[in-house]
Short mmCIF file of C-alpha atoms in Angstrom, two decimals:
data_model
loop_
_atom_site.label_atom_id
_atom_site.label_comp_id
_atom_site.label_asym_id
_atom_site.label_seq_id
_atom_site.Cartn_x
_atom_site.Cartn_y
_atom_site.Cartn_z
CA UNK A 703 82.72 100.58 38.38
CA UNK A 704 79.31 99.65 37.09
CA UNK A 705 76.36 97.13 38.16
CA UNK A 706 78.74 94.76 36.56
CA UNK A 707 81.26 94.86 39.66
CA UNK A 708 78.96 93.02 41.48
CA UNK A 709 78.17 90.35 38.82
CA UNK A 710 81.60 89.84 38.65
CA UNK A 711 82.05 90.42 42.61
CA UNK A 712 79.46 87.43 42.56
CA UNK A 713 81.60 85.22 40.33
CA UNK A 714 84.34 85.11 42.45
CA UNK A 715 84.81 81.18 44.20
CA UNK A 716 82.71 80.78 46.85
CA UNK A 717 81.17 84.66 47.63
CA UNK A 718 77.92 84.18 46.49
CA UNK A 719 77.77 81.35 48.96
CA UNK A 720 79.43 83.26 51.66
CA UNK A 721 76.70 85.90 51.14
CA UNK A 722 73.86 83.44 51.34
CA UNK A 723 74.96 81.63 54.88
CA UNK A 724 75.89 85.23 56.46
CA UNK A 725 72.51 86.01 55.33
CA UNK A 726 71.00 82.94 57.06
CA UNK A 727 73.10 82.99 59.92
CA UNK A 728 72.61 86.51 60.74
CA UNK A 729 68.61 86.15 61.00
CA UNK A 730 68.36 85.06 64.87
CA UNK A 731 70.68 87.52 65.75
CA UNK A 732 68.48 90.48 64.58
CA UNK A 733 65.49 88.60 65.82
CA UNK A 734 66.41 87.96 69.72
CA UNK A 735 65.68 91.87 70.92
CA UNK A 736 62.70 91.79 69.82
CA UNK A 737 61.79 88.85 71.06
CA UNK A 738 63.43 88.47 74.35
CA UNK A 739 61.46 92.16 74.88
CA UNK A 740 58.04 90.44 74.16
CA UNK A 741 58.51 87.08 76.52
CA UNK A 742 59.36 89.71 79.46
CA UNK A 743 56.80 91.35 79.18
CA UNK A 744 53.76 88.86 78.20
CA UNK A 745 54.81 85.66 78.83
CA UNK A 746 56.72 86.71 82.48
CA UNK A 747 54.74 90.15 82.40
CA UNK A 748 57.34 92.20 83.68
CA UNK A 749 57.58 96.12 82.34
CA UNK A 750 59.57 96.84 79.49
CA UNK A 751 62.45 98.48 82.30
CA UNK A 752 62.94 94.89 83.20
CA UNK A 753 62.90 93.81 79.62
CA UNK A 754 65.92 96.35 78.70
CA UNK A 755 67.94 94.70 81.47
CA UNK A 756 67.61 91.18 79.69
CA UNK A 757 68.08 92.90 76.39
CA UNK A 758 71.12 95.01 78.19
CA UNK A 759 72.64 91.70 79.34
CA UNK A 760 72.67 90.14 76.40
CA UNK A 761 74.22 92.80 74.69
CA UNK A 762 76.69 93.28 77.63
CA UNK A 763 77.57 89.92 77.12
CA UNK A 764 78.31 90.76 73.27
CA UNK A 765 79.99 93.83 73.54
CA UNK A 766 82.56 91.75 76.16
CA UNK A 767 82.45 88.67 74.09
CA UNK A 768 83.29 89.89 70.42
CA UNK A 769 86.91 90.55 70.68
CA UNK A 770 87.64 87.43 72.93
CA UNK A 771 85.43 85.35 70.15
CA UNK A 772 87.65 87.44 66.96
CA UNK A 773 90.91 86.24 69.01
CA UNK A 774 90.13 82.24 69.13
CA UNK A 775 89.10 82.24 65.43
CA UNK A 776 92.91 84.11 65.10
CA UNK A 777 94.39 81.39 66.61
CA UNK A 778 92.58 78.15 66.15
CA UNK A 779 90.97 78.52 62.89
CA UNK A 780 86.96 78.84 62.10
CA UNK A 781 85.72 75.32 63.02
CA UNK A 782 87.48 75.19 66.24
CA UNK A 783 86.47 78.57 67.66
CA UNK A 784 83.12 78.53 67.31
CA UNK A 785 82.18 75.25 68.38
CA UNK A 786 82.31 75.87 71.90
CA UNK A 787 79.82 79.14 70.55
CA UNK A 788 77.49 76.17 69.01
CA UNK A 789 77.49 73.88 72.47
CA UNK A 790 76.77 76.50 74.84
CA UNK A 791 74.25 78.23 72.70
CA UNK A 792 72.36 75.19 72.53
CA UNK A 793 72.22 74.56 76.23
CA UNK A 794 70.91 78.44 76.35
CA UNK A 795 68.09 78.09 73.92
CA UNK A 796 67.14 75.13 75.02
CA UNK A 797 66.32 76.33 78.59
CA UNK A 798 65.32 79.90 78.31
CA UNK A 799 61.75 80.06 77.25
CA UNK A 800 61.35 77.92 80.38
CA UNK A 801 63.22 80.08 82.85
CA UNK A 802 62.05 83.05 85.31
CA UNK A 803 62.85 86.76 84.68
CA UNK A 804 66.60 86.67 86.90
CA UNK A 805 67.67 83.11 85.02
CA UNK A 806 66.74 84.81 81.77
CA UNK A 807 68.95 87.67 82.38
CA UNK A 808 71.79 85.33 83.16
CA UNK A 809 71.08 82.93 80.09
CA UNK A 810 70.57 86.17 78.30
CA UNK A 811 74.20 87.41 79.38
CA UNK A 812 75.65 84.04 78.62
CA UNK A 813 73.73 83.78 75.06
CA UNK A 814 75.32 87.47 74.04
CA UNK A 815 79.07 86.32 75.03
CA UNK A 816 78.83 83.07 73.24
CA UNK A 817 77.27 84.27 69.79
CA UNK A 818 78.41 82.75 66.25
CA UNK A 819 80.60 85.91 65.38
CA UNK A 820 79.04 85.48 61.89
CA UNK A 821 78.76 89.90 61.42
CA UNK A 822 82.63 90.04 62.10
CA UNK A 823 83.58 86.08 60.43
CA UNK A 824 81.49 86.99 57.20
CA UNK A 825 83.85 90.33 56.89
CA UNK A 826 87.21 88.90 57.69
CA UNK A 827 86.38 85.70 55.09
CA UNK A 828 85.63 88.91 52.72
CA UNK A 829 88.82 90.74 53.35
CA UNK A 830 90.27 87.48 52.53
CA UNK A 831 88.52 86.00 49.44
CA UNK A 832 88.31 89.13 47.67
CA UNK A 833 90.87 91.01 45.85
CA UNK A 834 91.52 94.63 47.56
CA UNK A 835 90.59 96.32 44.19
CA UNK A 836 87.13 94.87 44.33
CA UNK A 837 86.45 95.12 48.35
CA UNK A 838 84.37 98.84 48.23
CA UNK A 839 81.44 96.35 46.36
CA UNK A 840 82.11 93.16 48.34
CA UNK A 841 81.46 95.22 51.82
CA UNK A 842 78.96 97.20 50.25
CA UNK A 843 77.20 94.75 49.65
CA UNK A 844 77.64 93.18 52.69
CA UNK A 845 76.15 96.06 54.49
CA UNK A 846 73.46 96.14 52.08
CA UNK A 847 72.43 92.26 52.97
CA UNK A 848 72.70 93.20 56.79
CA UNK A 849 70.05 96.28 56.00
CA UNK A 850 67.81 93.74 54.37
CA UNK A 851 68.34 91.53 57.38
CA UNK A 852 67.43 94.24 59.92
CA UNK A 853 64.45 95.12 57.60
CA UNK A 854 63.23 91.13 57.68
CA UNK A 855 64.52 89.20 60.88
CA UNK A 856 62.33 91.56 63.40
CA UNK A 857 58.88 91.25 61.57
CA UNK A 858 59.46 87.36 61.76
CA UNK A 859 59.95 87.34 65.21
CA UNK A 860 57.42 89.65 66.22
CA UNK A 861 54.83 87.38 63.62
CA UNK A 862 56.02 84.35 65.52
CA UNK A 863 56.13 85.84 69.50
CA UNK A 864 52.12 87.42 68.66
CA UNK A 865 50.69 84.86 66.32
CA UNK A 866 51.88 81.83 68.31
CA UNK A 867 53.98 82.01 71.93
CA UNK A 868 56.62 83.95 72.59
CA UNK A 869 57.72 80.49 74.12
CA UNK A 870 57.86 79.21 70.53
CA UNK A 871 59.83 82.64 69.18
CA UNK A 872 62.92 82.00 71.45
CA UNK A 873 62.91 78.09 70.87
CA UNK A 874 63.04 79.44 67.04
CA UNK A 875 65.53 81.81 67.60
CA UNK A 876 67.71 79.32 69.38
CA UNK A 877 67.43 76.76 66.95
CA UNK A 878 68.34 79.41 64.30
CA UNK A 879 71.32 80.12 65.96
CA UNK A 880 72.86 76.69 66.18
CA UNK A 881 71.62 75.72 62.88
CA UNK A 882 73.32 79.56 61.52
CA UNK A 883 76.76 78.41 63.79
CA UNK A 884 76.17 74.62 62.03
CA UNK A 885 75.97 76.05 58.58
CA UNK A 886 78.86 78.16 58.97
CA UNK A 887 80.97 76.07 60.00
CA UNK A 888 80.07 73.34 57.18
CA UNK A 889 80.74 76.16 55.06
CA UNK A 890 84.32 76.67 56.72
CA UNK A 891 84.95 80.45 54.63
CA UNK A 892 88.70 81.55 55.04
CA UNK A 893 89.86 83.88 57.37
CA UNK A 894 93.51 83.60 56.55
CA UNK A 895 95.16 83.79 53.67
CA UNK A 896 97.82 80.93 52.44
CA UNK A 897 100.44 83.10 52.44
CA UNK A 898 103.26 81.86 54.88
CA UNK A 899 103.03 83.00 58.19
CA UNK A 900 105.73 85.98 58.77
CA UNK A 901 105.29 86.58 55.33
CA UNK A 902 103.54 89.90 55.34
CA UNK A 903 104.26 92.16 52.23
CA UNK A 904 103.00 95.24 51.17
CA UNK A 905 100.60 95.47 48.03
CA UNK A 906 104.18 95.85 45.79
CA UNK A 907 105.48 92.58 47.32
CA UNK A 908 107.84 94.04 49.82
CA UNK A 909 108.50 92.58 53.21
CA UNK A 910 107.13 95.00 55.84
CA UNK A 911 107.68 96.07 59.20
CA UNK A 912 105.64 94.44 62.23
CA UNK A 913 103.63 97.06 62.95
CA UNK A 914 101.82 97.83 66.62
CA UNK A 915 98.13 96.26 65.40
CA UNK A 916 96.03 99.08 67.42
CA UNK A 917 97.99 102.44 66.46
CA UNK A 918 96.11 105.78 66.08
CA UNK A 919 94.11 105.45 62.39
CA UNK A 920 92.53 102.25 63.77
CA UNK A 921 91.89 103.62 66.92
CA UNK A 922 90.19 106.66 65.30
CA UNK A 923 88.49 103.68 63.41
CA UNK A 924 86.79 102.00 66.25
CA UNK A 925 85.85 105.30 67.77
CA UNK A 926 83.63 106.09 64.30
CA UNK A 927 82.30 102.89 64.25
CA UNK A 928 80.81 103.75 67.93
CA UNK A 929 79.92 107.13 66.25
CA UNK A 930 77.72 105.93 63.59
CA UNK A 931 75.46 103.35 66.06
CA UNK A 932 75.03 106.17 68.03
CA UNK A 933 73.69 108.05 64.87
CA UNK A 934 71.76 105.03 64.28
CA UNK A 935 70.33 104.61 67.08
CA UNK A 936 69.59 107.86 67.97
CA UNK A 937 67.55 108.26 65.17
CA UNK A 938 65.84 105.23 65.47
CA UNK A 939 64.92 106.45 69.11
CA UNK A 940 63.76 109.53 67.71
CA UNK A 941 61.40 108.22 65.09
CA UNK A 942 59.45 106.08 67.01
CA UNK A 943 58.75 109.22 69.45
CA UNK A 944 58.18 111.45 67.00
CA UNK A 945 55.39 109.42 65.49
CA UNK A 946 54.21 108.35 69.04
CA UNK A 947 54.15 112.49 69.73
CA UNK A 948 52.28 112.73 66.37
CA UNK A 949 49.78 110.13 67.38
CA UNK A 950 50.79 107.88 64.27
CA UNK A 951 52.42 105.31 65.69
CA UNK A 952 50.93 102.80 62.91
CA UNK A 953 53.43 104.42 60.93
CA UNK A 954 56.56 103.38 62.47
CA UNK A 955 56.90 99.98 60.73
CA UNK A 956 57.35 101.97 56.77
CA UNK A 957 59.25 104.60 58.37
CA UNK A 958 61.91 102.30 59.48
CA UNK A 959 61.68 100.52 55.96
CA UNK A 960 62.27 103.84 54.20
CA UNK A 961 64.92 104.55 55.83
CA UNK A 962 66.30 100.66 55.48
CA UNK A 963 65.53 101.51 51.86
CA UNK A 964 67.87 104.83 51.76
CA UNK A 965 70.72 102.92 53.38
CA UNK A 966 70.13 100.39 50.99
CA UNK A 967 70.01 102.66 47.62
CA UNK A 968 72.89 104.51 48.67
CA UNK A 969 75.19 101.07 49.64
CA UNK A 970 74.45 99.73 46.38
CA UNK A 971 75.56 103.24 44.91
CA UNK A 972 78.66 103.15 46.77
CA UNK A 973 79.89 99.86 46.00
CA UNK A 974 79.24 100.45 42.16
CA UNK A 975 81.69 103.65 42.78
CA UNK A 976 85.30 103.78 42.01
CA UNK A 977 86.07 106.01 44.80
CA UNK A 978 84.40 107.56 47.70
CA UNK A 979 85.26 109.74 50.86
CA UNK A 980 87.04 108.61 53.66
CA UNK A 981 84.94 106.79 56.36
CA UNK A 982 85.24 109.37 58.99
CA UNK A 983 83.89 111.87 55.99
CA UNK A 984 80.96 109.37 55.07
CA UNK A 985 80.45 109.53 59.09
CA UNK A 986 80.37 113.52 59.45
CA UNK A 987 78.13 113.08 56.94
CA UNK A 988 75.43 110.65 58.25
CA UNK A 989 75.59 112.74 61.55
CA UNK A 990 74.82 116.26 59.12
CA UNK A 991 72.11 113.94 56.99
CA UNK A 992 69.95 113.28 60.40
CA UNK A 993 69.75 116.80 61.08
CA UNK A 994 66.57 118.21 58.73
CA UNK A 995 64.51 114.90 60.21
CA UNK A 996 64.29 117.20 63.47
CA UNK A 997 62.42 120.24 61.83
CA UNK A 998 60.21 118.13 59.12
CA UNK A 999 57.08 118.10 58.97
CA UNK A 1000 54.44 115.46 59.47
CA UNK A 1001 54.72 113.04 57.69
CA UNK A 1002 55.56 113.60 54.03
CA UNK A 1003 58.66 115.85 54.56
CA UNK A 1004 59.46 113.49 57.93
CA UNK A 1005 59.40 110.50 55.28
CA UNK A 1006 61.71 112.18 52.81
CA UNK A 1007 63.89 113.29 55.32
CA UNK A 1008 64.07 109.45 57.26
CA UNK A 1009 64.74 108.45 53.57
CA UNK A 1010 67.83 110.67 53.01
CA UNK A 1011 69.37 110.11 56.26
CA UNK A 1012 69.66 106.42 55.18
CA UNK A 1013 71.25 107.38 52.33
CA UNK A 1014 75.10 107.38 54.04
CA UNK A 1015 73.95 104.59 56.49
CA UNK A 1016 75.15 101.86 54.44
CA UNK A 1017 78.06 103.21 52.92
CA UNK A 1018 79.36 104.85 56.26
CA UNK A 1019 79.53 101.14 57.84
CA UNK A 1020 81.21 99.31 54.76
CA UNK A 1021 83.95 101.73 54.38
CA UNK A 1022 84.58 101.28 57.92
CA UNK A 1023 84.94 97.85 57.51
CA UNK A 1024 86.73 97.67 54.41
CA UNK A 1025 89.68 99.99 55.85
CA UNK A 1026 89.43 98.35 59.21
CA UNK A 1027 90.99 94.78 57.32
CA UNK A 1028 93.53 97.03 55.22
CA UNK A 1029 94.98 98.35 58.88
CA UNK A 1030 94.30 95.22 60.58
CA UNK A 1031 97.77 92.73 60.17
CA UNK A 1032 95.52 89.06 59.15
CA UNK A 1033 96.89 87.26 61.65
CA UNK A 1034 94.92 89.75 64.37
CA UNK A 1035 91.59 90.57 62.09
CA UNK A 1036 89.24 88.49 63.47
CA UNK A 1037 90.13 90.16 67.17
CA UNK A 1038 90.46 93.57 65.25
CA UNK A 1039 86.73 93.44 64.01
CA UNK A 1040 85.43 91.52 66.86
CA UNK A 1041 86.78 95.08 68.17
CA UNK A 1042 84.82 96.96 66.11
CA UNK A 1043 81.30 95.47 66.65
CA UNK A 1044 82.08 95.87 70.44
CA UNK A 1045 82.55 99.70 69.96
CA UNK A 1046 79.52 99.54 67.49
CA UNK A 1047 78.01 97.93 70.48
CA UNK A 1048 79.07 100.51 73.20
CA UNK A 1049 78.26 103.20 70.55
CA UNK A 1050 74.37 102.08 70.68
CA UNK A 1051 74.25 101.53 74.35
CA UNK A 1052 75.16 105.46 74.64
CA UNK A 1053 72.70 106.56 72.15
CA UNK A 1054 69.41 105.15 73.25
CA UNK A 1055 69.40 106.43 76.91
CA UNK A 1056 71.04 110.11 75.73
CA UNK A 1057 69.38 110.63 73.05
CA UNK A 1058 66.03 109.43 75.01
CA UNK A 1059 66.76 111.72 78.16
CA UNK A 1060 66.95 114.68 75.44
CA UNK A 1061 63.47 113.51 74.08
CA UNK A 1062 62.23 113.37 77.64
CA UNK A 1063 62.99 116.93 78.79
CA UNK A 1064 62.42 118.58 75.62
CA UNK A 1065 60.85 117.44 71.86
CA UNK A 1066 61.15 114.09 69.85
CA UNK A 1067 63.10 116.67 67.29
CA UNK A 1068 66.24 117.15 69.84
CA UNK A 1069 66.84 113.53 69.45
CA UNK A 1070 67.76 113.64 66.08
CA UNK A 1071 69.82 117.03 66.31
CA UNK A 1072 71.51 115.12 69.29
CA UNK A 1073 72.08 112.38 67.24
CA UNK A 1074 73.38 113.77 64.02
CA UNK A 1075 75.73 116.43 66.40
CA UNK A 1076 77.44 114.02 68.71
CA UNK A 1077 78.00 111.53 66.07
CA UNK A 1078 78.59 113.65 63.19
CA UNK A 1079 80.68 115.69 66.29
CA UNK A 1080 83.13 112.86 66.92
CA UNK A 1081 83.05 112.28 63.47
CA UNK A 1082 84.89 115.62 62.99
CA UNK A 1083 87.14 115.09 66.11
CA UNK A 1084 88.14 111.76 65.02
CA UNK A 1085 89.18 113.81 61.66
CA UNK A 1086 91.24 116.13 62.71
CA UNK A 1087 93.07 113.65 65.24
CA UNK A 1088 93.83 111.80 62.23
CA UNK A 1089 95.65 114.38 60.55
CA UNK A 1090 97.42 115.69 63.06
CA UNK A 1091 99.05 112.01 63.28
CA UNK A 1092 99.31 111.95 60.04
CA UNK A 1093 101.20 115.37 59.97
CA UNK A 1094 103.35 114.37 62.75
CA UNK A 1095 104.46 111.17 60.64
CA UNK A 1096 105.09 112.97 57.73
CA UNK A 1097 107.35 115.19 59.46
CA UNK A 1098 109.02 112.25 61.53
CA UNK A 1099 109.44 110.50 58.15
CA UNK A 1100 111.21 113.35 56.27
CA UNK A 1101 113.82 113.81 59.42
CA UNK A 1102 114.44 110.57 59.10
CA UNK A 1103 114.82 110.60 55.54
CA UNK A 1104 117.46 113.26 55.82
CA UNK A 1105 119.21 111.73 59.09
CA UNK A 1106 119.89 108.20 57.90
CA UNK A 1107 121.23 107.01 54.41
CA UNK A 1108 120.01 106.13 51.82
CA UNK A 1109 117.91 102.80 51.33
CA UNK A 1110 115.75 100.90 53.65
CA UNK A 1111 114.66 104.46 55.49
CA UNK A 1112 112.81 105.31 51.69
CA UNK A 1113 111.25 101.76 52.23
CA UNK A 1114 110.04 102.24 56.27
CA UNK A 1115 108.83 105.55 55.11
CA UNK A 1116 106.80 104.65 52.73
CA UNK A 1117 105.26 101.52 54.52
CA UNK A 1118 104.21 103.29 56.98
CA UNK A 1119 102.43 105.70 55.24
CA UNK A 1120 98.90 106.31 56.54
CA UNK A 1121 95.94 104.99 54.63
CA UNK A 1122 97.91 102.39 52.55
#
């Protein structure tokens, strides 16, 4: 493909529009750490310990709430599952700027397993509207927007908490959230096909087998999904104190936008490609592209070296995606992604405290070594767990090839086939 894939990506009904409300709607949710951190700790003026715990409960409250959230829009449709999300968020936001430190951490907990699913509704609308041949560029982009979102939604809120109250931030961020869960349900995207229900075929038309929905490639999936936050965060973690160990911590702010910018060259290269590598290879690979950060000098070859490790960021988290909804069966996406950020979720809860014990008891450098190994590790185990199932089907599917007659077996066989 060319830069005309996503021109004509763009063209297709409705994803441009679907682009521009995930985009809006995905603003207050990349907002509320930082924010939540700075009313702790100046408006109640608590230590930033205490403000982790409200950021930890709200992100508890996510990591519990995602697949329960992904299940409802299964069942009841779009509209219907997330309206509870828009009533209770709007009792949340309404009363936590005005709360003390232990109500916060409730409201906070209750906020996280509540949230718009827009990240996981945005994909599964995707899987959907798009036709599989053009899906590497719809999630590409996709994870290109979120960069940009990342790269925007935490300089507003830290403008907002300093420059006005941090009272004012969180009424922001609440009202952004309704309004986001408002707007996307006006906007109503598709997360099920009109195909007849019991009507699953294979990409030739053919009726296939109901499948077990969490079997061991999806699985392996999930498991790389955790592995790459924990790559991301990890490095993150080890950025910030290698420029505090520097005594440039002025720099952190471009840092973190170079390496928003690598992730964001190299998505936009990947969904212009016709092919890639598989996502546990893109994975391996963002753990190996951390690993010269940790021996690079200040701050030139530290820069470069941020900016290259962003390169596979991007791509590593839209072909996970993209081959999550090809395993998923529709009817249990939305629980199947809502999956997926929840392992994202746990991967990035393991990250920052490991990965900031290693800084602690030795250099800001280990971090990223510790980051790029144990992600780009389980990467690699993840890998060859794959193909040893894979091996182990191939060898069940031949037996039975030569065992039964003639005929359907050919068809099972080749339904089942891994990666299709």
């Amino acid at each position: 493909m060319t830069r005309s894939s996503y021109a004509a990506l763009l063209h297709l009904p409705s994803v441009a529009r679907l682009y521009v409300v995930a985009f809006v709607c995905r603003i207050p949710a990349a907002m509320i750490g930082v924010v939540l951190t700075l009313h702790v700790v100046t408006e109640l003026d608590r230590g930033y310990a205490q403000a982790g715990v409200v950021a930890g409960a709200s992100t508890i409250g996510v990591a519990i709430g995602a697949p329960w959230r992904g299940r409802l829009v299964d069942r009841f449709g779009l509209r219907r599952a997330i309206a509870p999300s828009i009533v209770v968020e709007s009792v949340v936001w309404v009363l936590a700027p005005h709360l003390d430190y232990h109500a916060l951490v409730v409201a906070a907990f209750v906020a996280g397993l509540f949230l718009v699913p827009v990240f996981s509704v945005a994909r599964q609308s995707l899987s959907v509207m798009v036709p599989l041949a053009q899906q590497r560029t719809a999630f590409a982009l996709d994870s290109v927007l979120v960069e940009l979102t990342f790269m925007l939604a935490p300089v507003v809120g830290v403008l907002l908490a300093t420059q006005v109250s941090t009272t004012a931030a969180l009424t922001v961020v609440g009202c952004a959230t309704v309004g986001g869960g408002a707007l996307l349900m006006w906007a109503n995207p598709p997360t099920r096909s009109h195909r007849p229900h019991g009507a699953a075929q294979s990409p030739d038309g053919r009726p296939v087998r109901k499948q077990r929905v969490f079997g061991a490639d999806l699985v392996v999936l999930l498991i790389a999904a955790a592995a790459a936050s924990f790559v991301l965060i990890g490095t993150d973690v080890s950025l910030v104190a290698s420029l505090n160990d520097a005594g440039r911590p002025g720099d952190v702010g471009w840092m973190i936008a170079l390496w928003a910018g690598g992730s964001v060259v190299g998505g936009l290269v990947h969904g212009a490609r016709t092919s890639s590598p598989p996502p546990l290879v893109l994975a391996g690979v963002l753990g190996l592209a951390v690993v010269p950060a940790a021996f690079a000098p200040m701050p030139v070859w530290l820069a470069l070296a941020v900016f290259v490790s962003g390169l596979p960021c991007a791509p590593t988290l839209a072909s996970i995606n993209a081959t999550l909804v090809r395993l998923a069966p529709e009817e249990r996406r939305g629980e199947v992604m809502g999956w997926s950020g929840t392992m994202s979720t746990v991967g990035t809860a393991l990250g920052a405290p490991l990965c900031g014990w290693v800084i602690d008891r030795t250099s800001p450098g280990a971090g990223f070594l510790t980051a790029g190994l144990v992600g780009g590790g389980v990467a690699v185990v993840g890998l060859v767990v794959q193909r040893a199932v894979r091996r182990r089907r191939a060898v069940a599917g031949s037996a039975a090839v030569q065992d039964a007659p003639t005929g359907d077996v050919l068809v099972d066989a080749e339904v089942s086939s891994p990666g299709r």
